[in-house]
Tab-separated table of C-alpha atoms in Angstrom:
chain	number	residue	atom	x	y	z
A	43	MET	CA	-89.109	37.278	-77.284
A	44	LYS	CA	-89.168	38.301	-80.877
A	45	ASP	CA	-91.364	41.055	-80.298
A	46	LYS	CA	-88.911	43.062	-78.181
A	47	SER	CA	-86.964	45.540	-79.384
A	48	TRP	CA	-83.645	43.459	-79.738
A	49	ASN	CA	-82.895	45.851	-82.614
A	50	ASP	CA	-82.610	48.932	-80.791
A	51	ALA	CA	-80.571	47.175	-77.946
A	52	PHE	CA	-77.896	46.907	-80.856
A	53	PRO	CA	-75.695	49.895	-81.779
A	54	GLU	CA	-76.088	52.365	-84.755
A	55	VAL	CA	-73.892	51.756	-87.847
A	56	PRO	CA	-70.600	53.798	-86.590
A	57	GLU	CA	-69.980	56.997	-89.104
A	58	HIS	CA	-66.617	55.704	-90.294
A	59	VAL	CA	-68.483	52.121	-90.926
A	60	HIS	CA	-71.162	53.586	-92.780
A	61	GLN	CA	-68.658	55.698	-94.728
A	62	ALA	CA	-66.517	53.043	-95.836
A	63	VAL	CA	-69.697	51.396	-96.834
A	64	LEU	CA	-70.695	54.591	-98.670
A	65	ASP	CA	-66.949	54.706	-100.352
A	66	THR	CA	-67.132	51.405	-101.421
A	67	LEU	CA	-70.704	51.578	-103.142
A	68	ALA	CA	-69.014	54.676	-105.152
A	69	GLY	CA	-66.145	52.972	-106.298
A	70	LEU	CA	-67.862	49.754	-107.553
A	71	GLU	CA	-67.178	50.493	-111.081
A	72	ASP	CA	-63.836	51.334	-110.844
A	73	ARG	CA	-62.911	48.539	-109.230
A	74	LYS	CA	-60.856	45.899	-110.811
A	75	VAL	CA	-62.828	42.379	-111.015
A	76	LYS	CA	-60.684	39.632	-109.183
A	77	LYS	CA	-58.621	37.555	-111.380
A	78	MET	CA	-59.386	34.262	-110.598
A	79	LYS	CA	-57.163	31.905	-108.878
A	80	LYS	CA	-55.602	29.605	-111.128
A	81	SER	CA	-54.873	26.259	-110.122
A	82	LYS	CA	-51.007	25.549	-110.497
A	83	MET	CA	-51.725	22.067	-110.140
A	84	ILE	CA	-52.326	19.768	-113.292
A	85	ILE	CA	-55.050	17.587	-114.311
A	86	LEU	CA	-53.200	13.968	-114.376
A	87	ALA	CA	-56.341	12.279	-115.595
A	88	ALA	CA	-59.914	12.656	-117.093
A	89	ALA	CA	-63.119	11.649	-115.694
A	90	MET	CA	-63.802	7.985	-116.279
A	91	VAL	CA	-67.724	6.750	-116.762
A	92	ALA	CA	-67.784	3.557	-116.898
A	93	VAL	CA	-70.797	1.419	-118.124
A	94	PHE	CA	-72.189	-1.637	-116.537
A	95	GLY	CA	-72.010	-5.012	-118.706
A	96	LEU	CA	-75.031	-7.075	-119.745
A	97	THR	CA	-73.716	-10.047	-118.148
A	98	VAL	CA	-73.923	-8.608	-114.862
A	99	GLY	CA	-76.804	-9.903	-112.820
A	100	ALA	CA	-79.835	-7.286	-111.636
A	101	SER	CA	-79.357	-7.804	-108.054
A	102	GLU	CA	-75.621	-6.883	-108.280
A	103	ILE	CA	-76.794	-3.619	-110.551
A	104	PHE	CA	-79.294	-2.621	-107.666
A	105	LYS	CA	-77.376	-3.025	-104.894
A	106	TRP	CA	-76.349	-0.346	-102.904
A	107	ASN	CA	-72.778	0.903	-101.395
A	108	GLU	CA	-72.976	-0.666	-98.497
A	109	ARG	CA	-72.515	2.507	-96.463
A	110	ALA	CA	-75.659	4.097	-98.233
A	111	ALA	CA	-77.297	1.242	-97.553
A	112	GLU	CA	-75.971	1.574	-93.621
A	113	VAL	CA	-77.414	5.171	-93.430
A	114	PHE	CA	-80.516	4.587	-95.194
A	115	VAL	CA	-80.935	1.244	-93.225
A	116	ALA	CA	-82.339	-0.395	-96.575
A	117	ASP	CA	-82.447	-4.226	-97.649
A	118	GLU	CA	-81.297	-5.843	-100.735
A	119	GLU	CA	-85.181	-6.127	-101.700
A	120	GLN	CA	-85.797	-2.248	-100.560
A	121	GLN	CA	-82.138	-1.545	-102.546
A	122	THR	CA	-83.830	-2.577	-105.678
A	123	ALA	CA	-87.033	-0.873	-105.449
A	124	LEU	CA	-85.187	2.772	-104.908
A	125	VAL	CA	-83.164	2.055	-107.940
A	126	MET	CA	-85.904	0.815	-110.054
A	127	GLY	CA	-88.406	4.124	-108.814
A	128	GLN	CA	-85.018	6.498	-109.745
A	129	ILE	CA	-84.977	7.513	-106.098
A	130	ALA	CA	-81.308	5.761	-105.559
A	131	GLN	CA	-79.087	5.751	-108.437
A	132	GLU	CA	-75.603	4.844	-108.566
A	133	GLU	CA	-72.898	6.964	-110.142
A	134	TYR	CA	-69.936	5.686	-112.156
A	135	GLN	CA	-67.226	8.774	-112.140
A	136	THR	CA	-64.150	8.523	-111.103
A	137	ILE	CA	-61.434	11.354	-111.313
A	138	SER	CA	-57.839	11.475	-110.364
A	139	ASP	CA	-55.710	14.361	-110.250
A	140	ASN	CA	-52.695	15.732	-108.364
A	141	GLY	CA	-52.366	12.469	-106.569
A	142	LEU	CA	-56.064	12.018	-105.186
A	143	THR	CA	-58.980	10.095	-106.737
A	144	ILE	CA	-62.447	10.933	-106.277
A	145	ARG	CA	-64.885	8.458	-107.210
A	146	ALA	CA	-68.877	9.172	-106.870
A	147	ILE	CA	-70.498	6.121	-105.603
A	148	GLN	CA	-74.679	6.526	-105.316
A	149	THR	CA	-77.183	9.315	-104.948
A	150	ILE	CA	-80.025	9.119	-103.441
A	151	GLN	CA	-82.656	12.371	-103.260
A	152	ASP	CA	-86.580	12.946	-102.683
A	153	ASN	CA	-88.630	15.930	-103.062
A	154	ASN	CA	-87.309	16.539	-99.570
A	155	CYS	CA	-83.895	15.289	-99.451
A	156	PHE	CA	-80.667	14.469	-101.198
A	157	TYR	CA	-77.700	12.307	-100.028
A	158	ALA	CA	-74.343	11.808	-101.994
A	159	LEU	CA	-71.483	9.311	-101.156
A	160	PHE	CA	-68.069	10.156	-102.860
A	161	GLU	CA	-64.948	7.844	-101.962
A	162	VAL	CA	-61.652	10.150	-101.558
A	163	THR	CA	-58.360	8.358	-101.973
A	164	ALA	CA	-55.015	9.948	-101.623
A	165	GLU	CA	-51.924	7.806	-103.420
A	166	ASP	CA	-49.895	8.591	-100.596
A	167	GLU	CA	-50.531	6.318	-98.247
A	168	SER	CA	-48.662	8.904	-95.335
A	169	ILE	CA	-51.833	10.494	-95.306
A	170	GLN	CA	-54.579	8.777	-93.128
A	171	ILE	CA	-57.667	10.691	-93.815
A	172	THR	CA	-59.929	10.764	-90.807
A	173	SER	CA	-63.373	12.070	-90.206
A	174	GLY	CA	-61.356	15.413	-88.730
A	175	TYR	CA	-60.353	16.214	-92.528
A	176	ASN	CA	-61.828	18.194	-95.036
A	177	MET	CA	-62.367	18.777	-98.683
A	178	GLY	CA	-62.936	22.330	-100.636
A	179	VAL	CA	-65.814	21.936	-102.394
A	180	THR	CA	-68.489	24.180	-103.984
A	181	VAL	CA	-72.007	22.584	-105.127
A	182	ASN	CA	-73.614	24.507	-107.901
A	183	HIS	CA	-77.064	24.374	-109.387
A	184	GLN	CA	-77.863	24.667	-112.981
A	185	GLY	CA	-81.340	26.673	-113.910
A	186	GLY	CA	-83.812	27.897	-111.269
A	187	GLU	CA	-83.420	28.714	-107.177
A	188	ASN	CA	-80.533	26.779	-105.331
A	189	PRO	CA	-82.917	24.084	-103.961
A	190	PHE	CA	-81.062	23.551	-100.790
A	191	SER	CA	-81.540	25.275	-97.523
A	192	MET	CA	-79.161	23.109	-95.946
A	193	LEU	CA	-75.876	21.028	-97.563
A	194	ASN	CA	-73.416	19.040	-94.968
A	195	LEU	CA	-70.591	17.694	-96.193
A	196	SER	CA	-68.201	15.828	-94.176
A	197	PHE	CA	-66.501	12.690	-94.380
A	198	VAL	CA	-67.912	9.357	-92.617
A	199	ASP	CA	-66.957	9.438	-89.212
A	200	ASP	CA	-64.191	7.372	-87.486
A	201	SER	CA	-66.610	5.389	-85.517
A	202	ARG	CA	-67.810	3.779	-88.909
A	203	GLN	CA	-65.022	3.193	-91.267
A	204	THR	CA	-61.329	2.232	-90.550
A	205	VAL	CA	-58.887	4.581	-91.085
A	206	SER	CA	-56.407	5.001	-93.618
A	207	ASN	CA	-55.737	6.623	-96.875
A	208	SER	CA	-59.214	6.310	-98.233
A	209	ARG	CA	-62.589	7.780	-96.866
A	210	TYR	CA	-66.141	7.871	-97.498
A	211	TYR	CA	-67.501	11.520	-98.017
A	212	GLU	CA	-70.781	12.195	-97.755
A	213	ILE	CA	-73.338	15.299	-98.362
A	214	THR	CA	-76.769	15.476	-97.102
A	215	GLY	CA	-79.171	18.156	-98.108
A	216	THR	CA	-82.232	19.600	-97.301
A	217	LYS	CA	-84.404	20.987	-100.178
A	218	THR	CA	-85.960	24.212	-99.381
A	219	ASP	CA	-89.284	24.099	-100.654
A	220	PRO	CA	-90.366	20.552	-101.433
A	221	GLY	CA	-90.453	19.838	-105.314
A	222	ASN	CA	-90.923	17.261	-107.564
A	223	GLU	CA	-87.882	18.816	-110.844
A	224	ASP	CA	-85.173	16.832	-111.394
A	225	LEU	CA	-82.231	17.977	-110.153
A	226	ASN	CA	-79.123	19.183	-112.435
A	227	ILE	CA	-75.857	19.892	-109.968
A	228	SER	CA	-72.243	19.987	-110.103
A	229	ILE	CA	-70.314	19.445	-107.413
A	230	GLN	CA	-66.144	20.625	-107.782
A	231	PHE	CA	-64.346	19.574	-105.297
A	232	THR	CA	-60.868	21.773	-105.327
A	233	SER	CA	-58.920	20.178	-102.607
A	234	LEU	CA	-58.304	17.702	-99.328
A	235	ASN	CA	-57.446	19.707	-96.228
A	236	ALA	CA	-56.175	18.830	-92.871
A	237	PRO	CA	-57.984	18.776	-89.574
A	238	GLY	CA	-58.237	22.830	-89.031
A	239	GLU	CA	-58.835	24.046	-85.406
A	240	LYS	CA	-62.257	24.810	-83.494
A	241	ALA	CA	-63.970	24.327	-87.284
A	242	MET	CA	-61.391	25.815	-89.543
A	243	GLU	CA	-60.305	24.929	-92.029
A	244	GLY	CA	-56.859	23.167	-92.096
A	245	GLU	CA	-53.947	23.254	-94.369
A	246	HIS	CA	-54.719	22.448	-97.954
A	247	LEU	CA	-52.913	18.817	-98.700
A	248	LEU	CA	-53.817	18.090	-102.084
A	249	GLU	CA	-55.090	20.960	-104.600
A	250	GLY	CA	-56.650	20.138	-108.033
A	251	ASN	CA	-59.752	20.340	-109.507
A	252	TRP	CA	-62.489	17.704	-109.264
A	253	GLU	CA	-65.709	18.061	-111.031
A	254	PHE	CA	-68.691	16.155	-111.036
A	255	ALA	CA	-72.093	16.784	-112.893
A	256	LEU	CA	-75.153	14.679	-111.590
A	257	SER	CA	-78.483	14.452	-113.141
A	258	LEU	CA	-81.021	13.330	-110.218
A	259	HIS	CA	-84.641	12.358	-110.846
A	260	ALA	CA	-86.962	13.195	-107.652
A	261	ALA	CA	-89.302	10.774	-107.559
A	262	GLU	CA	-92.953	12.122	-107.053
A	263	PRO	CA	-94.432	11.169	-103.266
A	264	VAL	CA	-97.486	9.326	-102.702
A	265	CYS	CA	-100.107	11.467	-101.330
A	266	TYR	CA	-103.212	11.380	-98.991
A	267	GLU	CA	-105.762	13.669	-98.832
A	268	ILE	CA	-106.953	13.087	-95.266
A	269	ASN	CA	-109.014	15.971	-94.259
A	270	ARG	CA	-109.831	14.731	-91.127
A	271	GLU	CA	-110.017	15.499	-87.931
A	272	CYS	CA	-107.551	13.348	-85.500
A	273	GLN	CA	-107.202	13.164	-81.795
A	274	ILE	CA	-103.174	14.327	-80.925
A	275	ALA	CA	-102.190	14.366	-77.655
A	276	GLY	CA	-105.412	14.762	-76.539
A	277	CYS	CA	-106.344	17.945	-79.026
A	278	ALA	CA	-108.386	17.440	-81.945
A	279	VAL	CA	-106.342	18.312	-85.186
A	280	THR	CA	-107.354	18.247	-88.579
A	281	VAL	CA	-104.959	16.589	-90.563
A	282	LYS	CA	-105.231	17.763	-94.456
A	283	ARG	CA	-102.848	15.864	-95.803
A	284	ALA	CA	-99.978	13.545	-95.783
A	285	GLU	CA	-96.945	12.797	-98.029
A	286	LEU	CA	-94.898	9.946	-98.242
A	287	THR	CA	-91.980	8.295	-100.292
A	288	PRO	CA	-89.570	5.632	-99.182
A	289	ILE	CA	-87.290	7.592	-97.628
A	290	SER	CA	-89.535	11.095	-95.816
A	291	VAL	CA	-92.523	12.192	-94.971
A	292	LYS	CA	-94.685	15.206	-95.162
A	293	LEU	CA	-97.899	16.194	-92.977
A	294	VAL	CA	-99.399	19.146	-93.206
A	295	CYS	CA	-102.393	20.025	-90.845
A	296	ASP	CA	-104.718	23.254	-89.892
A	297	GLU	CA	-102.950	25.629	-88.068
A	298	GLU	CA	-105.490	25.876	-85.822
A	299	GLY	CA	-105.466	22.946	-84.239
A	300	VAL	CA	-101.849	22.680	-83.951
A	301	ARG	CA	-101.825	26.225	-82.152
A	302	GLN	CA	-104.533	23.992	-79.662
A	303	LEU	CA	-101.351	21.488	-79.545
A	304	GLU	CA	-98.519	24.249	-78.726
A	305	GLU	CA	-101.026	25.585	-75.767
A	306	SER	CA	-101.559	22.323	-74.480
A	307	GLU	CA	-97.733	21.605	-74.686
A	308	GLY	CA	-96.705	24.801	-73.251
A	309	ILE	CA	-94.834	25.974	-76.165
A	310	HIS	CA	-94.661	28.663	-78.695
A	311	LEU	CA	-93.611	27.337	-82.112
A	312	ASP	CA	-93.184	31.338	-83.087
A	313	GLN	CA	-90.275	31.178	-80.648
A	314	ALA	CA	-88.581	28.062	-82.619
A	315	ASP	CA	-89.896	25.717	-80.104
A	316	VAL	CA	-89.999	21.948	-80.652
A	317	LEU	CA	-93.480	20.538	-81.052
A	318	ARG	CA	-92.664	16.763	-80.513
A	319	ALA	CA	-96.567	15.989	-80.645
A	320	LEU	CA	-96.651	15.817	-83.881
A	321	PHE	CA	-92.736	13.544	-84.844
A	322	VAL	CA	-93.619	11.093	-86.714
A	323	ASN	CA	-92.077	8.150	-84.477
A	324	GLY	CA	-93.328	4.934	-86.444
A	325	ILE	CA	-95.858	3.933	-89.335
A	326	ARG	CA	-98.045	0.973	-89.199
A	327	TYR	CA	-98.645	-1.258	-92.227
A	328	GLN	CA	-101.987	-2.939	-93.619
A	329	ASP	CA	-100.391	-6.202	-91.866
A	330	GLY	CA	-100.669	-4.475	-88.706
A	331	THR	CA	-96.452	-4.289	-88.535
A	332	ILE	CA	-95.271	-1.100	-86.748
A	333	VAL	CA	-92.045	0.379	-87.879
A	334	GLU	CA	-90.608	2.700	-85.208
A	335	GLU	CA	-88.658	5.656	-86.292
A	336	MET	CA	-85.106	5.762	-84.275
A	337	GLY	CA	-84.938	9.041	-83.869
A	338	HIS	CA	-86.790	11.989	-85.228
A	339	GLN	CA	-85.309	13.980	-88.194
A	340	GLU	CA	-87.285	16.895	-88.770
A	341	LEU	CA	-85.998	18.409	-91.697
A	342	TRP	CA	-88.915	21.219	-91.740
A	343	ALA	CA	-91.816	22.396	-89.482
A	344	GLY	CA	-93.399	25.939	-89.663
A	345	TYR	CA	-96.780	27.768	-90.207
A	346	GLU	CA	-97.285	28.791	-93.750
A	347	ASN	CA	-100.946	30.141	-94.664
A	348	GLY	CA	-103.014	28.911	-92.387
A	349	ASP	CA	-101.523	25.322	-92.614
A	350	TYR	CA	-98.794	23.885	-90.173
A	351	THR	CA	-96.319	21.835	-92.244
A	352	LYS	CA	-93.662	19.558	-91.480
A	353	THR	CA	-90.947	17.290	-92.927
A	354	ALA	CA	-88.814	14.548	-91.338
A	355	ARG	CA	-86.698	12.116	-93.146
A	356	LEU	CA	-87.480	8.079	-92.215
A	357	SER	CA	-84.976	6.175	-90.306
A	358	SER	CA	-85.429	3.408	-92.015
A	359	VAL	CA	-86.170	2.802	-95.933
A	360	ILE	CA	-90.000	2.232	-95.937
A	361	ASP	CA	-92.571	0.435	-98.279
A	362	VAL	CA	-94.864	3.184	-99.107
A	363	ASP	CA	-97.803	1.283	-100.767
A	364	LYS	CA	-98.005	-1.242	-97.420
A	365	VAL	CA	-98.553	2.335	-95.394
A	366	CYS	CA	-101.653	2.251	-93.392
A	367	ALA	CA	-101.097	4.682	-90.774
A	368	LEU	CA	-98.253	7.304	-89.413
A	369	LEU	CA	-97.748	7.265	-85.479
A	370	VAL	CA	-97.255	10.721	-83.938
A	371	GLY	CA	-95.510	11.877	-80.783
A	372	ASP	CA	-94.706	10.304	-77.656
A	373	ASN	CA	-97.804	8.187	-77.383
A	374	MET	CA	-97.757	7.104	-81.119
A	375	ASP	CA	-101.313	8.869	-81.660
A	376	GLU	CA	-102.775	7.188	-84.794
A	377	ILE	CA	-103.348	9.139	-88.158
A	378	ASN	CA	-105.130	6.714	-90.481
A	379	LEU	CA	-104.138	7.387	-93.946
A	380	GLN	CA	-107.144	5.373	-95.783
B	101	MET	CA	-80.648	44.477	-110.956
B	102	ASN	CA	-78.539	47.641	-111.984
B	103	LYS	CA	-75.903	49.524	-109.997
B	104	GLU	CA	-78.525	51.968	-108.522
B	105	GLN	CA	-80.731	49.239	-107.792
B	106	PHE	CA	-77.573	47.487	-105.716
B	107	THR	CA	-76.660	50.396	-103.675
B	108	ALA	CA	-80.305	51.281	-102.748
B	109	GLN	CA	-80.698	47.545	-101.689
B	110	VAL	CA	-77.137	47.651	-99.832
B	111	LEU	CA	-77.759	50.999	-98.111
B	112	GLU	CA	-81.394	49.356	-96.643
B	113	ALA	CA	-79.801	46.301	-95.734
B	114	GLU	CA	-76.372	48.356	-94.327
B	115	LYS	CA	-77.865	48.359	-90.424
B	116	SER	CA	-78.265	44.849	-90.220
B	117	LEU	CA	-75.460	43.987	-92.264
B	118	TYR	CA	-73.612	45.599	-89.400
B	119	HIS	CA	-74.954	43.898	-87.079
B	120	ILE	CA	-74.520	40.583	-88.008
B	121	ALA	CA	-70.605	41.404	-88.759
B	122	ARG	CA	-70.270	42.606	-86.016
B	123	SER	CA	-71.898	39.102	-84.064
B	124	TYR	CA	-68.782	37.406	-85.542
B	125	LEU	CA	-65.596	39.856	-85.695
B	126	ASN	CA	-64.611	41.928	-82.588
B	127	ASN	CA	-63.855	45.556	-83.878
B	128	ASP	CA	-65.483	47.999	-86.224
B	129	GLU	CA	-62.716	48.536	-88.585
B	130	ASP	CA	-62.849	44.572	-89.085
B	131	CYS	CA	-66.893	44.687	-89.476
B	132	ALA	CA	-65.891	47.731	-91.939
B	133	ASP	CA	-63.133	45.356	-93.815
B	134	ALA	CA	-65.767	42.342	-93.741
B	135	MET	CA	-68.928	44.720	-95.179
B	136	GLN	CA	-66.884	46.358	-97.888
B	137	ASN	CA	-65.348	43.090	-99.255
B	138	ALA	CA	-69.018	41.895	-99.096
B	139	ILE	CA	-70.478	44.582	-101.155
B	140	LEU	CA	-67.693	43.884	-104.209
B	141	HIS	CA	-68.331	40.489	-104.163
B	142	ALA	CA	-71.453	40.903	-104.210
B	143	PHE	CA	-71.427	43.373	-106.868
B	144	GLU	CA	-69.288	41.006	-108.660
B	145	LYS	CA	-71.158	38.241	-108.976
B	146	LEU	CA	-74.612	39.944	-109.196
B	147	HIS	CA	-74.989	38.024	-112.031
B	148	THR	CA	-75.310	34.745	-110.202
B	149	LEU	CA	-78.316	36.116	-107.907
B	150	ARG	CA	-81.146	34.599	-109.871
B	151	ASN	CA	-83.828	35.624	-108.025
B	152	GLU	CA	-83.471	39.713	-106.595
B	153	MET	CA	-86.367	39.091	-103.810
B	154	TYR	CA	-83.429	36.694	-102.032
B	155	PHE	CA	-80.644	39.321	-102.486
B	156	LYS	CA	-80.458	40.840	-98.650
B	157	THR	CA	-80.422	37.040	-97.587
B	158	TRP	CA	-78.182	36.191	-100.294
B	159	LEU	CA	-75.660	39.120	-99.417
B	160	THR	CA	-75.975	38.056	-95.904
B	161	ARG	CA	-74.359	34.948	-96.713
B	162	ILE	CA	-71.480	36.422	-98.314
B	163	LEU	CA	-71.186	38.774	-95.440
B	164	ILE	CA	-71.136	35.968	-93.310
B	165	ASN	CA	-68.401	34.181	-95.414
B	166	GLU	CA	-66.002	37.552	-95.399
B	167	CYS	CA	-66.364	37.618	-91.235
B	168	LYS	CA	-65.242	33.739	-91.349
B	169	HIS	CA	-62.320	34.605	-93.791
B	170	ILE	CA	-61.327	37.586	-91.439
B	171	ILE	CA	-61.480	35.403	-88.328
B	172	ARG	CA	-59.695	33.043	-90.596
B	173	SER	CA	-56.683	35.127	-91.282
B	174	ARG	CA	-56.505	36.803	-87.818
B	175	LYS	CA	-56.038	33.250	-86.409
B	176	GLU	CA	-52.886	32.855	-88.550
B	177	GLN	CA	-51.561	36.263	-86.457
B	178	ILE	CA	-52.943	35.748	-82.773
B	179	PRO	CA	-54.485	32.358	-81.017
B	180	TYR	CA	-57.919	31.876	-81.782
B	181	GLU	CA	-58.563	32.189	-77.861
B	182	ASP	CA	-57.605	35.338	-77.831
B	183	TYR	CA	-59.379	36.636	-80.443
B	184	TYR	CA	-62.299	35.921	-78.968
B	185	GLU	CA	-61.199	36.980	-75.974
B	186	GLU	CA	-60.209	40.036	-76.721
B	187	ALA	CA	-63.898	40.346	-78.473
B	188	GLN	CA	-65.453	39.962	-75.205
B	189	ALA	CA	-63.109	42.185	-73.456
B	190	LEU	CA	-63.665	44.928	-76.181
B	191	THR	CA	-67.402	45.034	-75.256
B	192	GLY	CA	-67.137	45.396	-71.975
B	193	GLN	CA	-65.305	48.209	-72.711
B	194	GLU	CA	-67.151	50.176	-74.317
B	195	ASP	CA	-70.728	52.153	-73.586
B	196	TYR	CA	-72.860	49.668	-74.956
B	197	PRO	CA	-76.211	48.325	-73.887
B	198	GLU	CA	-76.057	45.755	-71.459
B	199	VAL	CA	-78.572	43.425	-73.580
B	200	PHE	CA	-76.036	44.022	-76.250
B	201	GLU	CA	-72.836	42.700	-74.214
B	202	ALA	CA	-74.883	40.024	-73.023
B	203	VAL	CA	-75.477	38.764	-76.588
B	204	MET	CA	-72.007	39.374	-77.750
B	205	GLY	CA	-71.413	37.473	-74.380
B	206	LEU	CA	-72.820	34.451	-76.324
B	207	GLU	CA	-70.716	31.335	-78.072
B	208	ASN	CA	-70.308	32.433	-81.601
B	209	ASN	CA	-72.398	29.420	-82.339
B	210	TYR	CA	-75.512	30.905	-80.593
B	211	ARG	CA	-74.765	34.438	-81.160
B	212	ALA	CA	-75.043	34.265	-85.037
B	213	PRO	CA	-78.652	32.086	-85.174
B	214	PHE	CA	-79.313	35.051	-82.264
B	215	VAL	CA	-78.782	37.704	-83.908
B	216	LEU	CA	-80.503	36.660	-87.543
B	217	PHE	CA	-83.891	36.085	-86.077
B	218	TYR	CA	-84.640	38.200	-83.179
B	219	VAL	CA	-82.340	41.525	-83.894
B	220	GLU	CA	-82.587	41.293	-87.746
B	221	GLY	CA	-86.143	39.314	-87.645
B	222	PHE	CA	-84.801	36.757	-90.653
B	223	SER	CA	-87.340	33.769	-91.017
B	224	MET	CA	-86.537	30.221	-89.536
B	225	LYS	CA	-86.368	29.348	-93.605
B	226	GLU	CA	-83.711	32.097	-93.944
B	227	ILE	CA	-81.493	31.459	-91.766
B	228	CYS	CA	-81.039	28.396	-92.528
B	229	ARG	CA	-79.977	28.875	-95.830
B	230	ILE	CA	-77.810	31.800	-94.660
B	231	LEU	CA	-76.395	29.321	-91.837
B	232	ASN	CA	-76.195	26.403	-93.667
B	233	LEU	CA	-77.830	24.929	-90.658
B	234	SER	CA	-80.877	22.444	-90.041
B	235	GLN	CA	-83.962	23.929	-88.631
B	236	SER	CA	-83.557	21.962	-86.033
B	237	THR	CA	-79.921	22.734	-85.226
B	238	VAL	CA	-81.069	26.621	-85.662
B	239	LYS	CA	-83.579	25.785	-83.137
B	240	MET	CA	-81.800	24.340	-80.976
B	241	ARG	CA	-79.284	27.231	-80.380
B	242	LEU	CA	-81.992	29.764	-79.981
B	243	TYR	CA	-82.998	27.715	-77.580
B	244	ARG	CA	-80.260	27.592	-75.696
B	245	SER	CA	-79.107	31.287	-76.589
B	246	ARG	CA	-82.487	31.981	-75.128
B	247	LYS	CA	-81.942	30.220	-72.019
B	248	LEU	CA	-78.465	31.709	-71.419
B	249	LEU	CA	-79.862	35.128	-72.014
B	250	LYS	CA	-82.545	34.442	-69.692
B	251	GLU	CA	-79.711	33.976	-66.694
B	252	LYS	CA	-77.925	37.094	-67.579
B	253	LEU	CA	-80.758	39.612	-68.398
B	254	GLU	CA	-82.972	38.280	-65.407
B	255	GLY	CA	-84.134	41.592	-64.338
B	256	VAL	CA	-82.799	43.576	-67.216
B	257	TYR	CA	-84.723	44.936	-70.138
B	258	GLY	CA	-88.052	43.475	-68.447
B	259	TYR	CA	-87.025	40.489	-69.862
B	260	GLU	CA	-89.625	37.694	-69.755
B	261	ARG	CA	-90.702	35.134	-72.144
């Protein structure tokens, strides 16, 4: 379908549109630079950074916020391990402006994905923040390219939190090119908006400036050089490499075998079809325990340089050191890591 | 990137920008406004583009924001639904190929990924960046748009998978 001349079926640029473009280009340097809109709001309070006292117990320090623990499905032992491994990080920044307080609570990231949890509280209790509300927000990164191919920003669903004047706000990101570099980003909130029609931005209820600087460490994955033929959905597929972190998995296979899988499943990945046979649907620990994935959360999949690469977020935190096999597809075909 | 290079790259991308604007907006006047605003905005923010290789992707994203801004401003003047109904009516009145009309008849959520992928040949990674959607969402929307178009275009344009 992609080979068809869809482009030819679309109209040429009309002359008056082309002329408008030419006029704009011709007048680029004459144009007055737009003045930046100054916020009329007064910052009522500055950022507050709290530091833990030494008397707090270790388990309390490493315990995640309950919402983050729910999203990543992590028990207390895993929460501690991820904090120690610098994958999970508690944030202690609170900013109040114009009757709205935003608290940065927790960040979790690895080389494939990013998660940040905030709590937004309106002083005016008549403002009942539902999941239909949204925030005006800009995410800026420092140094290098924008690391994200996708950022999803939203208040927590009403089914997960009681509606009140305070609500959790989540940012989840997929990294474009998985990398192990640390991430320095600033997240600037500019308004709390009422629900809009059809996903449009609603009325700005409160405007202000709430800017958070986050410095995040990307934990290195555990890499397994496999380079072995595995039987997957009845096809011989050479699995080259697997990379695991406690929250995501990356699988690299030789293109040739995956093309066979495509054929046998009657799909076309070039047409953006989905290859279920390589969904990581579970992992097996060395003691034989199988941890099943609850719904495959694919972050990325595609051909590149003769390989087929896929990354997925895991539905629950795993203990990477104990994993001995990945289970893929509906048949849970085994890819042995040892 | 200097002004001359910027101008050359914009002109090279012009047709693509028009098609994308057209997939959001219902008339050429709005498309021209969106393209002009996007060009001006991009030129002002050119210093923020760190890698010129991504110029077209970056400009496309700016353009889509401008299109959404126009839709929002129109929404304040006429009901949202009417704007899209008008869009569909307008495409029916003009002498466009049946294929174009079929694509324009898709819901907006499906139309933009379809135009970017099939008409303009953007890669999946670029589309995810431009639309800020996950790969699985883009795939799902492409799958549904293909299915809808297949129903509409069976027998037209030699359509077959």
